[in-house]
Amino acid sequence: MPSVLVDYSLQFCARFETSTRYYILRCSRDLFGDLVVSRHWGSKLSRLGGQRHEPQPSLEAALRLIGKLIRIRDRRGYRVVSQN
């Protein structure tokens, strides 16, 4: 059986903010090697917020979703604070 190398180093993280809200977008691999796009959002003024994790079938699908989410954040007035 041929061995398959999986690139576990793939990781993307960006934080977006407005004056009162934050949004964190992260793409990484889970323990099984599958790509997962995670979103975390909330208020800077309270503990209210949420999160969502979406497994992606391929790198291309993950990049399309990340691009879509970045465009939505930009339209809603969020600005990039940090990116890794």
CSV table of C-alpha atoms in Angstrom, one decimal:
chain,number,residue,atom,x,y,z
A,1,MET,CA,0.0,0.0,0.0
A,2,PRO,CA,1.5,3.4,-1.0
A,3,SER,CA,2.1,5.9,1.8
A,4,VAL,CA,0.2,9.2,1.6
A,5,LEU,CA,1.8,12.3,3.0
A,6,VAL,CA,-0.7,14.9,4.4
A,7,ASP,CA,0.4,18.5,4.8
A,8,TYR,CA,-0.7,19.2,8.4
A,9,SER,CA,1.1,22.6,8.3
A,10,LEU,CA,-1.7,24.3,6.3
A,11,GLN,CA,-3.2,27.0,8.5
A,12,PHE,CA,-4.8,30.4,8.0
A,13,CYS,CA,-6.1,32.8,10.6
A,14,ALA,CA,-7.5,36.3,10.3
A,15,ARG,CA,-9.2,38.6,12.8
A,16,PHE,CA,-11.6,41.3,11.7
A,17,GLU,CA,-13.1,44.0,13.9
A,18,THR,CA,-15.5,46.9,13.9
A,19,SER,CA,-15.7,49.4,16.8
A,20,THR,CA,-17.9,47.0,18.8
A,21,ARG,CA,-17.7,43.5,17.1
A,22,TYR,CA,-15.0,40.9,16.2
A,23,TYR,CA,-14.9,38.0,13.7
A,24,ILE,CA,-12.2,35.4,13.6
A,25,LEU,CA,-11.8,33.2,10.5
A,26,ARG,CA,-9.6,30.2,10.7
A,27,CYS,CA,-8.7,27.3,8.3
A,28,SER,CA,-6.8,24.3,9.6
A,29,ARG,CA,-6.8,20.5,9.5
A,30,ASP,CA,-8.5,18.5,12.2
A,31,LEU,CA,-7.2,15.3,13.8
A,32,PHE,CA,-8.2,13.2,10.8
A,33,GLY,CA,-6.4,15.5,8.3
A,34,ASP,CA,-9.6,17.0,6.9
A,35,LEU,CA,-9.7,20.8,6.2
A,36,VAL,CA,-12.1,22.7,8.5
A,37,VAL,CA,-13.1,26.4,8.2
A,38,SER,CA,-13.9,27.8,11.6
A,39,ARG,CA,-15.6,31.1,12.4
A,40,HIS,CA,-15.9,32.8,15.8
A,41,TRP,CA,-17.8,36.0,16.3
A,42,GLY,CA,-19.0,38.2,19.1
A,43,SER,CA,-19.3,41.5,20.8
A,44,LYS,CA,-16.4,43.4,22.4
A,45,LEU,CA,-18.8,44.8,24.9
A,46,SER,CA,-20.3,41.6,26.2
A,47,ARG,CA,-19.7,37.8,26.3
A,48,LEU,CA,-22.3,37.2,23.6
A,49,GLY,CA,-21.0,35.4,20.5
A,50,GLY,CA,-20.9,32.2,18.6
A,51,GLN,CA,-18.9,29.8,16.5
A,52,ARG,CA,-19.3,27.6,13.5
A,53,HIS,CA,-17.0,24.8,12.1
A,54,GLU,CA,-17.5,23.6,8.5
A,55,PRO,CA,-15.5,20.7,7.1
A,56,GLN,CA,-14.4,21.3,3.5
A,57,PRO,CA,-14.0,18.6,0.8
A,58,SER,CA,-11.0,20.2,-0.8
A,59,LEU,CA,-8.5,23.0,-0.6
A,60,GLU,CA,-10.3,24.8,-3.5
A,61,ALA,CA,-13.6,24.7,-1.7
A,62,ALA,CA,-12.0,26.0,1.5
A,63,LEU,CA,-10.4,28.9,-0.4
A,64,ARG,CA,-13.7,29.8,-2.1
A,65,LEU,CA,-15.5,29.9,1.3
A,66,ILE,CA,-12.7,32.0,2.9
A,67,GLY,CA,-12.9,34.4,-0.1
A,68,LYS,CA,-16.6,34.7,0.2
A,69,LEU,CA,-16.5,35.3,4.0
A,70,ILE,CA,-13.8,38.0,3.6
A,71,ARG,CA,-15.9,39.8,1.0
A,72,ILE,CA,-18.9,39.7,3.3
A,73,ARG,CA,-16.9,41.1,6.3
A,74,ASP,CA,-15.5,43.9,4.1
A,75,ARG,CA,-19.0,44.9,2.9
A,76,ARG,CA,-20.2,45.0,6.5
A,77,GLY,CA,-17.5,47.4,7.6
A,78,TYR,CA,-15.0,45.0,9.3
A,79,ARG,CA,-11.3,45.7,8.9
A,80,VAL,CA,-8.5,43.2,9.2
A,81,VAL,CA,-6.6,43.5,12.5
A,82,SER,CA,-4.2,40.6,12.3
A,83,GLN,CA,-3.5,37.8,10.0
A,84,ASN,CA,-1.2,34.7,10.2
